[in-house]
Amino acid sequence: MATTMAANRPVHFALRALQLIFAIIVIGTDGYAIHVFRGHEVYEQFVYGNFYDYYGVPDAWGFLMFCAGWTFLGVIFLLIAGNRFADHRLIGYIRVAVEAVALLSWTAGFIASAINIGTNACPAQENHCRAITAATVFGALEMLLFVITTTLTFKLVFNGTRGRKTSKTSSDIPI
């Protein structure tokens, strides 16, 4: 299965294309949710004094946007590094690191934004909550795509399917 990523280029490109398409969908839906979100002020009463507190866009929504932007940079690097520098060991390790960071980012991003759905920041009847729900679902799908590609890249780099460097001396010389 590790060689499928190197040997079957159409599947590899299809997975990368889906990652880019899902990132575009997340940028669109998350950006719309951030745009239509209406922050509000709450009057807080404490023992030491009262004040107005402003509740703005939840941080998890911005982090989901960061994950989508990171995906663009990461996928472009992975496509270039996978095609041009496939035999370099250091580039292979960097590819695994980029895949792992993207996988962990998407996992944290979609979980953090899923926690906000149905809370005071995102009541179910609000229009922007449907958009952030869609962004969260596509974030989860993006995470699943990165699970697949990270596993394939990890197997490709660490199982030694790349060509071993051997000596180029011939055995024609009598000893």
mmCIF file of N, CA, C and O in Angstrom, residues 23-82:
data_model
loop_
_atom_site.group_PDB
_atom_site.id
_atom_site.type_symbol
_atom_site.label_atom_id
_atom_site.label_comp_id
_atom_site.label_asym_id
_atom_site.label_seq_id
_atom_site.Cartn_x
_atom_site.Cartn_y
_atom_site.Cartn_z
ATOM 1 N N ALA A 23 -10.387 22.608 1.422
ATOM 2 C CA ALA A 23 -9.857 23.810 2.069
ATOM 3 C C ALA A 23 -10.558 25.055 1.534
ATOM 4 O O ALA A 23 -10.858 25.976 2.301
ATOM 5 N N ILE A 24 -10.833 25.094 0.240
ATOM 6 C CA ILE A 24 -11.562 26.224 -0.348
ATOM 7 C C ILE A 24 -12.975 26.299 0.222
ATOM 8 O O ILE A 24 -13.473 27.385 0.556
ATOM 9 N N ILE A 25 -13.622 25.156 0.367
ATOM 10 C CA ILE A 25 -14.976 25.132 0.936
ATOM 11 C C ILE A 25 -14.950 25.625 2.381
ATOM 12 O O ILE A 25 -15.814 26.401 2.798
ATOM 13 N N VAL A 26 -13.953 25.198 3.151
ATOM 14 C CA VAL A 26 -13.848 25.636 4.548
ATOM 15 C C VAL A 26 -13.594 27.142 4.606
ATOM 16 O O VAL A 26 -14.182 27.843 5.434
ATOM 17 N N ILE A 27 -12.731 27.650 3.734
ATOM 18 C CA ILE A 27 -12.483 29.093 3.714
ATOM 19 C C ILE A 27 -13.772 29.850 3.406
ATOM 20 O O ILE A 27 -14.086 30.857 4.052
ATOM 21 N N GLY A 28 -14.539 29.381 2.444
ATOM 22 C CA GLY A 28 -15.781 30.066 2.077
ATOM 23 C C GLY A 28 -16.833 30.028 3.167
ATOM 24 O O GLY A 28 -17.404 31.067 3.532
ATOM 25 N N THR A 29 -17.085 28.848 3.716
ATOM 26 C CA THR A 29 -18.135 28.740 4.721
ATOM 27 C C THR A 29 -17.721 29.366 6.053
ATOM 28 O O THR A 29 -18.524 30.034 6.705
ATOM 29 N N ASP A 30 -16.470 29.177 6.432
ATOM 30 C CA ASP A 30 -15.988 29.773 7.678
ATOM 31 C C ASP A 30 -15.904 31.286 7.554
ATOM 32 O O ASP A 30 -16.258 32.017 8.485
ATOM 33 N N GLY A 31 -15.452 31.763 6.410
ATOM 34 C CA GLY A 31 -15.402 33.208 6.188
ATOM 35 C C GLY A 31 -16.782 33.832 6.222
ATOM 36 O O GLY A 31 -16.972 34.924 6.771
ATOM 37 N N TYR A 32 -17.763 33.150 5.650
ATOM 38 C CA TYR A 32 -19.142 33.652 5.694
ATOM 39 C C TYR A 32 -19.656 33.684 7.127
ATOM 40 O O TYR A 32 -20.283 34.656 7.549
ATOM 41 N N ALA A 33 -19.382 32.619 7.891
ATOM 42 C CA ALA A 33 -19.840 32.574 9.286
ATOM 43 C C ALA A 33 -19.199 33.679 10.117
ATOM 44 O O ALA A 33 -19.864 34.311 10.943
ATOM 45 N N ILE A 34 -17.930 33.928 9.897
ATOM 46 C CA ILE A 34 -17.246 35.005 10.617
ATOM 47 C C ILE A 34 -17.819 36.362 10.211
ATOM 48 O O ILE A 34 -18.002 37.249 11.039
ATOM 49 N N HIS A 35 -18.129 36.505 8.924
ATOM 50 C CA HIS A 35 -18.657 37.782 8.419
ATOM 51 C C HIS A 35 -20.031 38.111 9.011
ATOM 52 O O HIS A 35 -20.292 39.251 9.386
ATOM 53 N N VAL A 36 -20.931 37.129 9.069
ATOM 54 C CA VAL A 36 -22.296 37.414 9.519
ATOM 55 C C VAL A 36 -22.461 37.307 11.032
ATOM 56 O O VAL A 36 -23.520 37.637 11.553
ATOM 57 N N PHE A 37 -21.427 36.863 11.724
ATOM 58 C CA PHE A 37 -21.531 36.757 13.180
ATOM 59 C C PHE A 37 -21.662 38.146 13.784
ATOM 60 O O PHE A 37 -20.923 39.062 13.456
ATOM 61 N N ARG A 38 -22.605 38.286 14.651
ATOM 62 C CA ARG A 38 -22.816 39.563 15.325
ATOM 63 C C ARG A 38 -22.352 39.419 16.769
ATOM 64 O O ARG A 38 -22.938 38.677 17.552
ATOM 65 N N GLY A 39 -21.301 40.130 17.083
ATOM 66 C CA GLY A 39 -20.844 40.144 18.466
ATOM 67 C C GLY A 39 -21.842 40.890 19.330
ATOM 68 O O GLY A 39 -22.671 41.653 18.840
ATOM 69 N N HIS A 40 -21.773 40.670 20.603
ATOM 70 C CA HIS A 40 -22.712 41.331 21.491
ATOM 71 C C HIS A 40 -22.034 41.667 22.813
ATOM 72 O O HIS A 40 -21.038 41.066 23.189
ATOM 73 N N GLU A 41 -22.610 42.659 23.470
ATOM 74 C CA GLU A 41 -22.097 43.070 24.768
ATOM 75 C C GLU A 41 -22.956 42.454 25.868
ATOM 76 O O GLU A 41 -24.170 42.321 25.724
ATOM 77 N N VAL A 42 -22.295 42.099 26.940
ATOM 78 C CA VAL A 42 -22.978 41.529 28.089
ATOM 79 C C VAL A 42 -22.579 42.355 29.312
ATOM 80 O O VAL A 42 -21.397 42.661 29.501
ATOM 81 N N TYR A 43 -23.560 42.707 30.111
ATOM 82 C CA TYR A 43 -23.291 43.463 31.330
ATOM 83 C C TYR A 43 -22.935 42.469 32.430
ATOM 84 O O TYR A 43 -23.758 41.656 32.845
ATOM 85 N N GLU A 44 -21.692 42.505 32.871
ATOM 86 C CA GLU A 44 -21.206 41.586 33.895
ATOM 87 C C GLU A 44 -21.240 42.272 35.246
ATOM 88 O O GLU A 44 -20.794 43.416 35.377
ATOM 89 N N GLN A 45 -21.734 41.571 36.263
ATOM 90 C CA GLN A 45 -21.773 42.103 37.616
ATOM 91 C C GLN A 45 -20.886 41.240 38.509
ATOM 92 O O GLN A 45 -21.056 40.024 38.565
ATOM 93 N N PHE A 46 -19.942 41.907 39.161
ATOM 94 C CA PHE A 46 -19.030 41.221 40.058
ATOM 95 C C PHE A 46 -19.022 41.939 41.399
ATOM 96 O O PHE A 46 -19.526 43.064 41.545
ATOM 97 N N VAL A 47 -18.404 41.351 42.373
ATOM 98 C CA VAL A 47 -18.286 41.934 43.699
ATOM 99 C C VAL A 47 -17.450 43.209 43.641
ATOM 100 O O VAL A 47 -17.727 44.192 44.311
ATOM 101 N N TYR A 48 -16.421 43.183 42.779
ATOM 102 C CA TYR A 48 -15.487 44.308 42.729
ATOM 103 C C TYR A 48 -15.881 45.389 41.731
ATOM 104 O O TYR A 48 -15.186 46.379 41.579
ATOM 105 N N GLY A 49 -16.942 45.183 41.007
ATOM 106 C CA GLY A 49 -17.377 46.201 40.060
ATOM 107 C C GLY A 49 -18.127 45.580 38.896
ATOM 108 O O GLY A 49 -18.135 44.366 38.692
ATOM 109 N N ASN A 50 -18.763 46.417 38.136
ATOM 110 C CA ASN A 50 -19.531 45.965 36.984
ATOM 111 C C ASN A 50 -18.888 46.512 35.712
ATOM 112 O O ASN A 50 -18.282 47.580 35.721
ATOM 113 N N PHE A 51 -19.050 45.791 34.616
ATOM 114 C CA PHE A 51 -18.518 46.266 33.350
ATOM 115 C C PHE A 51 -19.257 45.588 32.197
ATOM 116 O O PHE A 51 -19.945 44.591 32.380
ATOM 117 N N TYR A 52 -19.072 46.187 31.009
ATOM 118 C CA TYR A 52 -19.626 45.602 29.802
ATOM 119 C C TYR A 52 -18.542 44.751 29.141
ATOM 120 O O TYR A 52 -17.424 45.225 28.915
ATOM 121 N N ASP A 53 -18.874 43.531 28.843
ATOM 122 C CA ASP A 53 -17.929 42.616 28.206
ATOM 123 C C ASP A 53 -18.418 42.341 26.792
ATOM 124 O O ASP A 53 -19.607 42.109 26.564
ATOM 125 N N TYR A 54 -17.510 42.378 25.840
ATOM 126 C CA TYR A 54 -17.856 42.144 24.433
ATOM 127 C C TYR A 54 -17.492 40.719 24.041
ATOM 128 O O TYR A 54 -16.366 40.284 24.235
ATOM 129 N N TYR A 55 -18.447 40.004 23.501
ATOM 130 C CA TYR A 55 -18.209 38.655 22.995
ATOM 131 C C TYR A 55 -18.153 38.710 21.478
ATOM 132 O O TYR A 55 -19.146 39.022 20.822
ATOM 133 N N GLY A 56 -16.999 38.408 20.915
ATOM 134 C CA GLY A 56 -16.809 38.450 19.470
ATOM 135 C C GLY A 56 -16.786 37.053 18.874
ATOM 136 O O GLY A 56 -17.283 36.096 19.458
ATOM 137 N N VAL A 57 -16.192 36.960 17.712
ATOM 138 C CA VAL A 57 -16.103 35.692 16.993
ATOM 139 C C VAL A 57 -15.263 34.712 17.809
ATOM 140 O O VAL A 57 -14.189 35.061 18.289
ATOM 141 N N PRO A 58 -15.732 33.487 17.981
ATOM 142 C CA PRO A 58 -14.945 32.497 18.718
ATOM 143 C C PRO A 58 -13.595 32.233 18.042
ATOM 144 O O PRO A 58 -13.477 32.236 16.814
ATOM 145 N N ASP A 59 -12.579 32.014 18.846
ATOM 146 C CA ASP A 59 -11.234 31.796 18.330
ATOM 147 C C ASP A 59 -11.132 30.534 17.475
ATOM 148 O O ASP A 59 -10.301 30.450 16.574
ATOM 149 N N ALA A 60 -11.962 29.557 17.765
ATOM 150 C CA ALA A 60 -11.903 28.298 17.020
ATOM 151 C C ALA A 60 -12.232 28.511 15.546
ATOM 152 O O ALA A 60 -11.691 27.824 14.680
ATOM 153 N N TRP A 61 -13.095 29.472 15.250
ATOM 154 C CA TRP A 61 -13.447 29.731 13.858
ATOM 155 C C TRP A 61 -12.258 30.310 13.111
ATOM 156 O O TRP A 61 -12.013 29.963 11.959
ATOM 157 N N GLY A 62 -11.523 31.176 13.752
ATOM 158 C CA GLY A 62 -10.304 31.721 13.147
ATOM 159 C C GLY A 62 -9.233 30.658 12.978
ATOM 160 O O GLY A 62 -8.494 30.658 11.996
ATOM 161 N N PHE A 63 -9.146 29.730 13.934
ATOM 162 C CA PHE A 63 -8.168 28.654 13.821
ATOM 163 C C PHE A 63 -8.520 27.722 12.661
ATOM 164 O O PHE A 63 -7.639 27.223 11.964
ATOM 165 N N LEU A 64 -9.808 27.501 12.431
ATOM 166 C CA LEU A 64 -10.221 26.690 11.283
ATOM 167 C C LEU A 64 -9.829 27.374 9.976
ATOM 168 O O LEU A 64 -9.408 26.711 9.024
ATOM 169 N N MET A 65 -9.910 28.696 9.951
ATOM 170 C CA MET A 65 -9.465 29.452 8.774
ATOM 171 C C MET A 65 -7.957 29.317 8.591
ATOM 172 O O MET A 65 -7.466 29.162 7.473
ATOM 173 N N PHE A 66 -7.207 29.360 9.693
ATOM 174 C CA PHE A 66 -5.760 29.153 9.637
ATOM 175 C C PHE A 66 -5.436 27.768 9.080
ATOM 176 O O PHE A 66 -4.507 27.622 8.268
ATOM 177 N N CYS A 67 -6.172 26.766 9.498
ATOM 178 C CA CYS A 67 -5.927 25.399 9.007
ATOM 179 C C CYS A 67 -6.111 25.320 7.495
ATOM 180 O O CYS A 67 -5.350 24.633 6.808
ATOM 181 N N ALA A 68 -7.116 26.012 6.981
ATOM 182 C CA ALA A 68 -7.345 26.000 5.539
ATOM 183 C C ALA A 68 -6.211 26.707 4.803
ATOM 184 O O ALA A 68 -5.749 26.242 3.752
ATOM 185 N N GLY A 69 -5.732 27.812 5.343
ATOM 186 C CA GLY A 69 -4.594 28.508 4.724
ATOM 187 C C GLY A 69 -3.323 27.679 4.794
ATOM 188 O O GLY A 69 -2.537 27.621 3.843
ATOM 189 N N TRP A 70 -3.114 27.015 5.922
ATOM 190 C CA TRP A 70 -1.950 26.141 6.083
ATOM 191 C C TRP A 70 -2.016 24.979 5.081
ATOM 192 O O TRP A 70 -0.997 24.527 4.573
ATOM 193 N N THR A 71 -3.206 24.518 4.799
ATOM 194 C CA THR A 71 -3.359 23.406 3.851
ATOM 195 C C THR A 71 -2.885 23.810 2.465
ATOM 196 O O THR A 71 -2.240 23.012 1.784
ATOM 197 N N PHE A 72 -3.202 25.034 2.039
ATOM 198 C CA PHE A 72 -2.730 25.480 0.732
ATOM 199 C C PHE A 72 -1.214 25.428 0.648
ATOM 200 O O PHE A 72 -0.651 24.864 -0.290
ATOM 201 N N LEU A 73 -0.551 26.006 1.635
ATOM 202 C CA LEU A 73 0.914 26.004 1.622
ATOM 203 C C LEU A 73 1.474 24.587 1.718
ATOM 204 O O LEU A 73 2.418 24.228 1.014
ATOM 205 N N GLY A 74 0.889 23.791 2.588
ATOM 206 C CA GLY A 74 1.382 22.431 2.785
ATOM 207 C C GLY A 74 1.201 21.553 1.567
ATOM 208 O O GLY A 74 2.117 20.817 1.184
ATOM 209 N N VAL A 75 0.044 21.602 0.944
ATOM 210 C CA VAL A 75 -0.217 20.747 -0.218
ATOM 211 C C VAL A 75 0.656 21.161 -1.397
ATOM 212 O O VAL A 75 1.171 20.307 -2.127
ATOM 213 N N ILE A 76 0.863 22.449 -1.578
ATOM 214 C CA ILE A 76 1.744 22.889 -2.669
ATOM 215 C C ILE A 76 3.162 22.394 -2.423
ATOM 216 O O ILE A 76 3.821 21.875 -3.326
ATOM 217 N N PHE A 77 3.646 22.512 -1.180
ATOM 218 C CA PHE A 77 4.969 21.984 -0.857
ATOM 219 C C PHE A 77 5.033 20.472 -1.065
ATOM 220 O O PHE A 77 6.001 19.949 -1.628
ATOM 221 N N LEU A 78 4.006 19.766 -0.617
ATOM 222 C CA LEU A 78 4.014 18.301 -0.734
ATOM 223 C C LEU A 78 3.981 17.844 -2.188
ATOM 224 O O LEU A 78 4.602 16.835 -2.543
ATOM 225 N N LEU A 79 3.265 18.576 -3.030
ATOM 226 C CA LEU A 79 3.252 18.216 -4.454
ATOM 227 C C LEU A 79 4.614 18.456 -5.099
ATOM 228 O O LEU A 79 5.107 17.624 -5.856
ATOM 229 N N ILE A 80 5.223 19.585 -4.791
ATOM 230 C CA ILE A 80 6.538 19.888 -5.369
ATOM 231 C C ILE A 80 7.593 18.942 -4.822
ATOM 232 O O ILE A 80 8.397 18.373 -5.573
ATOM 233 N N ALA A 81 7.600 18.737 -3.517
ATOM 234 C CA ALA A 81 8.619 17.881 -2.893
ATOM 235 C C ALA A 81 8.429 16.420 -3.294
ATOM 236 O O ALA A 81 9.410 15.685 -3.440
ATOM 237 N N GLY A 82 7.198 15.996 -3.476
ATOM 238 C CA GLY A 82 6.946 14.609 -3.853
ATOM 239 C C GLY A 82 7.332 14.302 -5.285
ATOM 240 O O GLY A 82 7.669 13.165 -5.620
#
